[in-house]
Coordinates of C-alpha atoms and ligand atoms in Angstrom, one line a residue:
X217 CA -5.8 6.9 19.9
X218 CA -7.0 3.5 19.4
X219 CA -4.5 0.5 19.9
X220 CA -3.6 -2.8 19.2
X221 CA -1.2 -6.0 19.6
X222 CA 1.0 -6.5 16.3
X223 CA -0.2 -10.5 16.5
X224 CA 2.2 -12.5 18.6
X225 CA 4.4 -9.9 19.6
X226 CA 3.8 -7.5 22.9
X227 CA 4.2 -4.4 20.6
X228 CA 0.9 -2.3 21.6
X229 CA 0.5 0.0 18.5
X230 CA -1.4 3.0 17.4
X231 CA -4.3 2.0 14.8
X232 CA -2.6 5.1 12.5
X233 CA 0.8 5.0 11.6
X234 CA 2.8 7.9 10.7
X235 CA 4.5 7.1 7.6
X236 CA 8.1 8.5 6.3
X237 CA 7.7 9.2 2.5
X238 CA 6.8 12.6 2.7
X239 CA 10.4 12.7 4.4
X240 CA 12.1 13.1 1.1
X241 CA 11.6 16.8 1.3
X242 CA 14.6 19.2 2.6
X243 CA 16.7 18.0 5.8
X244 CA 15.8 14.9 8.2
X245 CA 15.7 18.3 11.3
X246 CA 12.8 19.4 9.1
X247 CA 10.3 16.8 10.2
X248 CA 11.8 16.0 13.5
X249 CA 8.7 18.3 14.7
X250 CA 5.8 16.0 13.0
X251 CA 7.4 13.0 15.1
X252 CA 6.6 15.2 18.6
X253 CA 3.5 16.2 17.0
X254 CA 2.4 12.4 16.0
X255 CA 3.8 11.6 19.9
X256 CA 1.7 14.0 21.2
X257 CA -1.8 13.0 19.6
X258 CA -0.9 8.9 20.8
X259 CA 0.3 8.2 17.3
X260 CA 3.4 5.2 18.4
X261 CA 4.1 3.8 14.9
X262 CA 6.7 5.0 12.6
X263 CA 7.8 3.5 9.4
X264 CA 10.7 3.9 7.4
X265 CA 13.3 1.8 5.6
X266 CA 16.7 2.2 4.5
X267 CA 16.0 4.0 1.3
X268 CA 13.7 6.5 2.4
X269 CA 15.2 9.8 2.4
X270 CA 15.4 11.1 5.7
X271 CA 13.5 8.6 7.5
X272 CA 15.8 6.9 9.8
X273 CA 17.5 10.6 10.4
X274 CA 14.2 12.3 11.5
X275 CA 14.5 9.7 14.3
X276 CA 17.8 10.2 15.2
X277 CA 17.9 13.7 15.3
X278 CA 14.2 13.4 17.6
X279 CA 14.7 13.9 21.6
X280 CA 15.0 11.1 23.8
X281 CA 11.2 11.2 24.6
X282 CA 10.4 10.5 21.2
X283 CA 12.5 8.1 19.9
X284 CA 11.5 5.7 23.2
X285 CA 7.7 6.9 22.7
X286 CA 8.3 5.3 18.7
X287 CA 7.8 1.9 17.7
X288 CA 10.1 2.3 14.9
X289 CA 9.7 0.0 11.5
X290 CA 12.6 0.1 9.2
X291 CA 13.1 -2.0 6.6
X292 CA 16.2 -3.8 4.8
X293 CA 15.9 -4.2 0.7
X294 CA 18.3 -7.3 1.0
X295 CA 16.9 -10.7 1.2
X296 CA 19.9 -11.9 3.1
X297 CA 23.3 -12.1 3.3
X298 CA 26.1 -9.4 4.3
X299 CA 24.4 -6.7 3.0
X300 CA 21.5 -7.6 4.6
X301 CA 23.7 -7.5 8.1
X302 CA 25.3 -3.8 6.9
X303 CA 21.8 -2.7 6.3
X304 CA 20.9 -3.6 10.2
X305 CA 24.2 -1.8 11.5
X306 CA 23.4 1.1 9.4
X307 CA 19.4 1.3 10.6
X308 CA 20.5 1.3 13.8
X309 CA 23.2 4.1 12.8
X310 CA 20.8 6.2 11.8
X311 CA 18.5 6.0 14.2
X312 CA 20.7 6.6 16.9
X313 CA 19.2 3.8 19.0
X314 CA 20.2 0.6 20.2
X315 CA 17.3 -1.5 19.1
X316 CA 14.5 -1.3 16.1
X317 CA 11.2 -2.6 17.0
X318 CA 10.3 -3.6 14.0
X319 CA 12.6 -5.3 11.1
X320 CA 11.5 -6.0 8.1
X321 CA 12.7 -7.1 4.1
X322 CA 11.2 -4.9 2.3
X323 CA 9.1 -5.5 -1.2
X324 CA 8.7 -8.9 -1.3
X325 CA 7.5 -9.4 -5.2
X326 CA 7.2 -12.9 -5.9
X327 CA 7.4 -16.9 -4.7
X328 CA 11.4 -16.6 -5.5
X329 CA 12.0 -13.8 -3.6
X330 CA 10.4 -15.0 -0.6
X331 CA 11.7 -18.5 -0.6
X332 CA 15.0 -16.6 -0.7
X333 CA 14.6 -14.7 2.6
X334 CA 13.8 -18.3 4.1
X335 CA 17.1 -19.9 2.9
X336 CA 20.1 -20.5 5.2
X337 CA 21.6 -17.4 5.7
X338 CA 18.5 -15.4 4.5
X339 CA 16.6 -12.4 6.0
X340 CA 14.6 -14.9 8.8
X341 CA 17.9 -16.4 9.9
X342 CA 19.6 -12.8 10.2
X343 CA 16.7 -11.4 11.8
X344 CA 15.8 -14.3 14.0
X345 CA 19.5 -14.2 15.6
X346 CA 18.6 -10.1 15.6
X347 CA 15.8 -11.0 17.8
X348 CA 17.9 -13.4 20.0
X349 CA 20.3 -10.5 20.7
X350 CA 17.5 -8.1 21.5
X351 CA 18.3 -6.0 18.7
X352 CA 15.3 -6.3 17.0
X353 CA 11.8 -6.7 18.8
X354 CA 9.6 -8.4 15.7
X355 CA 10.7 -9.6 12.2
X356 CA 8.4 -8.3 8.9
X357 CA 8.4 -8.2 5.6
X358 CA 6.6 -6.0 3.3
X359 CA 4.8 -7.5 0.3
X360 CA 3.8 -5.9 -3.2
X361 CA 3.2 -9.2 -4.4
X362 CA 0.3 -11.9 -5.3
X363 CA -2.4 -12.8 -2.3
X364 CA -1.1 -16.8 -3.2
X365 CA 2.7 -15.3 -1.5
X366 CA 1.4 -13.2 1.2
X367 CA -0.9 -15.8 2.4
X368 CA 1.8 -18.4 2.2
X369 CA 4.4 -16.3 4.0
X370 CA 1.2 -15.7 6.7
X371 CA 0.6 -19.6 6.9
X372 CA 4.2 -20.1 7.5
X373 CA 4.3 -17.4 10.0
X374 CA 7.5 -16.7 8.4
X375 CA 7.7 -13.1 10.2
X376 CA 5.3 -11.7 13.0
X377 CA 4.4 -8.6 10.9
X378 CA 3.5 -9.2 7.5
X379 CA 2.8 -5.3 5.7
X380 CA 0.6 -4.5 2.0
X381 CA -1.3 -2.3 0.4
X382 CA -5.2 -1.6 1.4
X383 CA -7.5 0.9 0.3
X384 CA -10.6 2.1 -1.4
X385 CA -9.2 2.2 -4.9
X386 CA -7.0 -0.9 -5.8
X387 CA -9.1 -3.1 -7.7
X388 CA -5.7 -5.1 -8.2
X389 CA -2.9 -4.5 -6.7
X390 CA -0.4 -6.7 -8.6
X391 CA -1.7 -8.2 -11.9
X392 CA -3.8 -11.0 -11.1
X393 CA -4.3 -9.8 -7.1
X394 CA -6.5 -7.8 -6.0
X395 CA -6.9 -5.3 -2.4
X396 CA -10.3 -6.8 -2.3
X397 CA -8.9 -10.4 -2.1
X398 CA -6.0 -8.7 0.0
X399 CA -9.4 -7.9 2.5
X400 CA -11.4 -10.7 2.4
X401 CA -8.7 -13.7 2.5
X402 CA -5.1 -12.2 4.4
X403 CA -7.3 -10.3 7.3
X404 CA -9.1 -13.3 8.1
X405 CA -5.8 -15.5 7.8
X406 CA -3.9 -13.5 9.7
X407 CA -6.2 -13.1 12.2
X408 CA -5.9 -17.2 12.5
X409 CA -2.4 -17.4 12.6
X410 CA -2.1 -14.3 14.9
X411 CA 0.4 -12.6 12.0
X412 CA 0.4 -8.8 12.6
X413 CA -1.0 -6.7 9.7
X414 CA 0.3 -3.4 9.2
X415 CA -1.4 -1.9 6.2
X416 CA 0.3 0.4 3.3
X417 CA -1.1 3.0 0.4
X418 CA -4.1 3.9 2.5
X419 CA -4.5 6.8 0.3
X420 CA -3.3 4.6 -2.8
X421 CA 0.0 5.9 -3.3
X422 CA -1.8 9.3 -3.4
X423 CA -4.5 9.2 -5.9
X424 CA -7.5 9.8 -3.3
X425 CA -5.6 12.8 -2.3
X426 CA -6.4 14.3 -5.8
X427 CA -9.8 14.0 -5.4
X428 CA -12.4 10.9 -5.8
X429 CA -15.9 12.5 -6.6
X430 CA -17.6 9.6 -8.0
X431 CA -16.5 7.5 -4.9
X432 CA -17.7 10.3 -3.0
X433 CA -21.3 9.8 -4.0
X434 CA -21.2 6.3 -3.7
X435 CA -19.5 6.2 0.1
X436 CA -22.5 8.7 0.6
X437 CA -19.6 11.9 1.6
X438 CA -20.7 15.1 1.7
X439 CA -18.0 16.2 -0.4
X440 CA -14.6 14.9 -2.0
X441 CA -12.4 16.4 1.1
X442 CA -13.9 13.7 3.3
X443 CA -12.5 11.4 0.9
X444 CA -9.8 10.8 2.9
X445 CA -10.6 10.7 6.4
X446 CA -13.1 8.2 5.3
X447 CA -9.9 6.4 3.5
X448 CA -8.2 6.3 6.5
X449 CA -11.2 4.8 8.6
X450 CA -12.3 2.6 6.3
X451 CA -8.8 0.7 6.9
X452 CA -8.2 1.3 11.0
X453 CA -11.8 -0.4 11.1
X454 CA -10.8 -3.8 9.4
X455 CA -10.7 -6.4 11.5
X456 CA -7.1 -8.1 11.4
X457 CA -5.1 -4.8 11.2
X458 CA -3.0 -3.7 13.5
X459 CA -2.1 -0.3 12.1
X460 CA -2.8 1.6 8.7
X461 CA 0.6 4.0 7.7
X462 CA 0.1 7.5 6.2
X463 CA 2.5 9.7 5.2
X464 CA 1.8 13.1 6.3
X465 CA 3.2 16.2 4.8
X466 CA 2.2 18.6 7.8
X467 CA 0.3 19.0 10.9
X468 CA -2.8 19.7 9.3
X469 CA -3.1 16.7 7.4
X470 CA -1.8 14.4 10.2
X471 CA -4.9 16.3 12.7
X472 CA -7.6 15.6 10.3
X473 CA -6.2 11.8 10.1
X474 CA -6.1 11.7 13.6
X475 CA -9.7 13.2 14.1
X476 CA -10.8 10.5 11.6
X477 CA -9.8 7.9 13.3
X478 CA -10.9 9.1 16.8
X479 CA -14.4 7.3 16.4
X480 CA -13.7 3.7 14.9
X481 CA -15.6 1.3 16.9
X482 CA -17.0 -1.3 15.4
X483 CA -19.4 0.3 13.3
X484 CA -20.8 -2.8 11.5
X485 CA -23.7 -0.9 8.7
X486 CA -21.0 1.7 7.9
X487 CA -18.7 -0.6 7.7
X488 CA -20.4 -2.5 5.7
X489 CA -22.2 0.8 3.6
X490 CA -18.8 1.6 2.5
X491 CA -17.7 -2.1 1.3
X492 CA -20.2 -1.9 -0.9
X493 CA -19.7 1.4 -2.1
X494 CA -16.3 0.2 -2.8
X495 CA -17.3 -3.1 -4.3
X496 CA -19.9 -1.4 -6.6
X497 CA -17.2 1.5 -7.8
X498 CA -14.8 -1.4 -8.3
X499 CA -16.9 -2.4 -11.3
X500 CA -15.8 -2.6 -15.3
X501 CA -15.3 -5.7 -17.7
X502 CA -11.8 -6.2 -17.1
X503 CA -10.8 -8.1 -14.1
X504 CA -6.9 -7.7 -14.3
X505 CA -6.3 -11.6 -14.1
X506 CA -3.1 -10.9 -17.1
X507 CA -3.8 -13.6 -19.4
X508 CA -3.7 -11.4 -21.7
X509 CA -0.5 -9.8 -21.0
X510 CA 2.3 -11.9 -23.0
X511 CA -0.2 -12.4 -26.2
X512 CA -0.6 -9.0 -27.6
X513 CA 1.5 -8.4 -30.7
X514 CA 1.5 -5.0 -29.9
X515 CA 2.5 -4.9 -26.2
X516 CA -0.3 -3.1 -25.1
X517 CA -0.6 -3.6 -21.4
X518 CA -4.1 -3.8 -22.1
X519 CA -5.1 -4.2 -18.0
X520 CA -3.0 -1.4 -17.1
X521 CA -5.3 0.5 -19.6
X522 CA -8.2 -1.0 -18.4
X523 CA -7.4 0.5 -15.0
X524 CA -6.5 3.7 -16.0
X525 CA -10.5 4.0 -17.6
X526 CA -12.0 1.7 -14.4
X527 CA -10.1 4.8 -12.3
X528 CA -12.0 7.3 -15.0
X529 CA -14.8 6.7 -15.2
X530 CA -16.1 4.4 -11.7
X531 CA -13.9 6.3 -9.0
X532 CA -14.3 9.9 -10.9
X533 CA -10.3 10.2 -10.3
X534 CA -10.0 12.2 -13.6
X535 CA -6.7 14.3 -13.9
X536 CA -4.2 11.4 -12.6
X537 CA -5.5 8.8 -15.1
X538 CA -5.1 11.0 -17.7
X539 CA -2.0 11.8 -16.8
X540 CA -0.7 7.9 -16.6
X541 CA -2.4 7.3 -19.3
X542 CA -0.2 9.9 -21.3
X543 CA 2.9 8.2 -19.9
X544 CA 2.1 5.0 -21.6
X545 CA 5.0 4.2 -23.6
X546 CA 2.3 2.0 -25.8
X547 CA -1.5 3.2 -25.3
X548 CA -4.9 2.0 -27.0
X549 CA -4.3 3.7 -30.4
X550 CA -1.9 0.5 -31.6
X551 CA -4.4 -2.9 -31.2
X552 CA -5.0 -3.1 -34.5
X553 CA -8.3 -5.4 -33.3
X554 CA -6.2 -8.8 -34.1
X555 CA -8.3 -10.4 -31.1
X556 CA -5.2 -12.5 -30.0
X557 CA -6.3 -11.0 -26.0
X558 CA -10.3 -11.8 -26.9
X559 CA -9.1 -15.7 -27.3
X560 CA -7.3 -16.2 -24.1
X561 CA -9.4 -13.4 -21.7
X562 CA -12.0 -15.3 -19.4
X563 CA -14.9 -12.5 -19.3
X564 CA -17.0 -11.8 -22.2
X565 CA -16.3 -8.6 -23.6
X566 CA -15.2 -7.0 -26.7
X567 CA -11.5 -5.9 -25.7
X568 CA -10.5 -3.8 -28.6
X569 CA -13.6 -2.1 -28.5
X570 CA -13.1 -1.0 -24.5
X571 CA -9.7 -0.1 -26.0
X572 CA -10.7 2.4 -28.3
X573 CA -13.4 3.6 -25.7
X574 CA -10.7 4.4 -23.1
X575 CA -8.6 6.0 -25.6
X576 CA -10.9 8.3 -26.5
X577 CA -11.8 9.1 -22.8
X578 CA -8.3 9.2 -21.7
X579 CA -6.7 11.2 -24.6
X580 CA -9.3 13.7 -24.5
X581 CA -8.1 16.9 -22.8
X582 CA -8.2 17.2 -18.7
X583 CA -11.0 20.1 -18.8
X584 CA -13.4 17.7 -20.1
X585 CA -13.8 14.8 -17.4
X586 CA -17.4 12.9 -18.8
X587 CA -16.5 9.0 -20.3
X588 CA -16.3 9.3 -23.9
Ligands
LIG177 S1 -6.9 -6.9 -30.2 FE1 -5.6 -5.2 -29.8 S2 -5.1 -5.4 -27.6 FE2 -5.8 -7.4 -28.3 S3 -4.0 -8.6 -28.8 FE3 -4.8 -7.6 -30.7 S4 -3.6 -5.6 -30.8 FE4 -3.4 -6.4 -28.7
LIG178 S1 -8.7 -7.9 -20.7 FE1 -9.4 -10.0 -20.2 S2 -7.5 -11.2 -20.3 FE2 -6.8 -9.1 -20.2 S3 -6.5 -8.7 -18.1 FE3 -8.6 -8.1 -18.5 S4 -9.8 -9.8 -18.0 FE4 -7.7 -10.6 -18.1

């Protein structure tokens, strides 16, 4: 198993993570058995936070060998503060060990939330004195947030690890962000500032696990089950990350990850094959920049639906954006074509049109999966 240095710090880690969500399942003793398993094919990173069912547990129910073979993430919801401090003791409860390796706030959303883990008494204060005490190894924070906060928190080098979403899918992650941006300006700057990346939703929160035909073709597969090895090696071979975190629900699943990701030197034309393949399937009028988010009388969440068809009908990922789409507590069938989104959207398409285009694709029953 490839490794690497998480920036700054002298944490050597595996290039694939084991990740905890699968976790929620049955008893933390269930999955103490995938940790030995992840030990034993040179898998060292585990991540977890305090709100994962399980995840901590699974750790402190593992043998010695394992838990000193981990380099354990967990991750703290507060921004600071006592509970942040209570969050720490429990972690470290939980894991039955005397140290975490990794710390981290967790889900960093915005400007004001970071600025808050900065203030006196915040998470970097708490965690910096964590450090001091050898109690924690490395500070982090997790971000499902804008690239404008990420990259700020990177130039700042507010924590050494810095953790968000890449993969083959996410056109945007947040409204107005975008994985591709994510890519091309937070790898580079991290890089720079020698920040460790640790990347999430390899599998994107798992809609490549149910199947990506269309992206299929266009990476070149030879058939939709490749889908996500190729996932997986398309983020281990980015330049600027440290590690990319799957969950795994078995053995099976965490083998074929691990074969995946046992031939990921630089390979710069497949590399670069699949970029494009991504770039091209990442294609459709709407670019998700939200201007026209607070203007529709009707609340439509008109790039939200815009996705959901982008997912459709460019990355083939059929049954899950119907389903979404069906959860929409507003979908396409109420713009009443007032153009209030046409004034204020910068690219040059008819909006109500598309709407009633992805309507009919997405409404239309699962059995039928051709665009509409
Ligand atoms: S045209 Fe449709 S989507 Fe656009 S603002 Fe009017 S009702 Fe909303
Ligand atoms: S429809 Fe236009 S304004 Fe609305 S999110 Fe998409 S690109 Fe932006």
């Amino acid at each position: 198993m490839h490794r690497r240095l998480l920036g700054t710090t002298e944490i050597d880690v595996s290039v694939l993570g084991l990740g905890s969500s699968p976790f929620r399942a049955g008893q933390p003793e269930d999955w103490v058995h995938l940790l030995e398993a992840a030990v034993d094919r040179g898998i060292t990173y585990f991540d977890t936070a305090r709100t994962y069912v399980n995840g901590e547990d699974a750790v402190g129910h593992a043998p010695q060998s394992v838990k000193e073979a981990l380099v354990v993430a967990t991750k703290t919801g507060a921004r600071g503060g006592t509970r942040c401090v209570e969050d720490l003791r429990m972690s470290l409860h939980h894991l039955r060990r005397s140290y975490i390796d990794v710390w981290m706030t967790h889900m960093v959303r915005d400007m004001r939330e970071y600025d808050l883990c900065l203030e006196l008494g915040g998470f970097c204060d708490i965690a910096h004195a964590a450090k001091q005490a050898g109690i924690i190894r490395a500070t982090g924070a997790s971000f499902h947030a804008p690239t404008d906060v990420i990259k700020r928190a990177i130039l700042d080098r507010a924590f050494d690890v810095v953790m968000f979403q890449v993969n083959l899918v996410g056109r945007e992650t947040v409204i107005g962000s975008s994985v591709a941006e994510y890519v091309s300006q937070l790898l580079p700057a991290a890089t720079t500032h020698r920040v460790g990346v640790v990347a999430m939703k390899i599998l994107a929160g798992g809609e490549l696990k149910h199947g990506a035909p269309v992206l299929t073709r266009r990476l070149g597969l030879p058939s939709p089950a490749d889908i996500i090895p190729a996932s997986i090696r398309y983020a281990a071979r980015l330049p600027g990350l440290s590690c990319a975190v799957v969950g795994f629900s078995n053995v099976a699943e965490l083998d074929q990850a691990v074969a995946a990701v046992a031939e990921i030197a630089p390979d710069g034309d497949l590399a670069e094959a699949m970029a494009r393949g991504v770039r091209a399937a990442n294609s459709g009028e709407c670019t998700r920049c939200g201007a026209c988010l607070d203007v529709c009388p009707e609340d439509i969440n008109v790039p939200k639906v815009f996705r959901l068809y982008d997912q459709f009908r460019h990355l083939g990922i059929h049954g899950v954006a119907r389903h979404k789409y069906a959860l929409l507590d507003i979908d396409a069938r109420a713009c009443t074509g007032c153009q209030e989104c046409q004034r204020v959207c910068p690219e040059d398409f008819d909006i109500a049109a598309l709407l009633t285009e992805a309507h009919r694709t997405l409404a239309a029953p699962n059995e039928d999966t051709r665009p509409i």
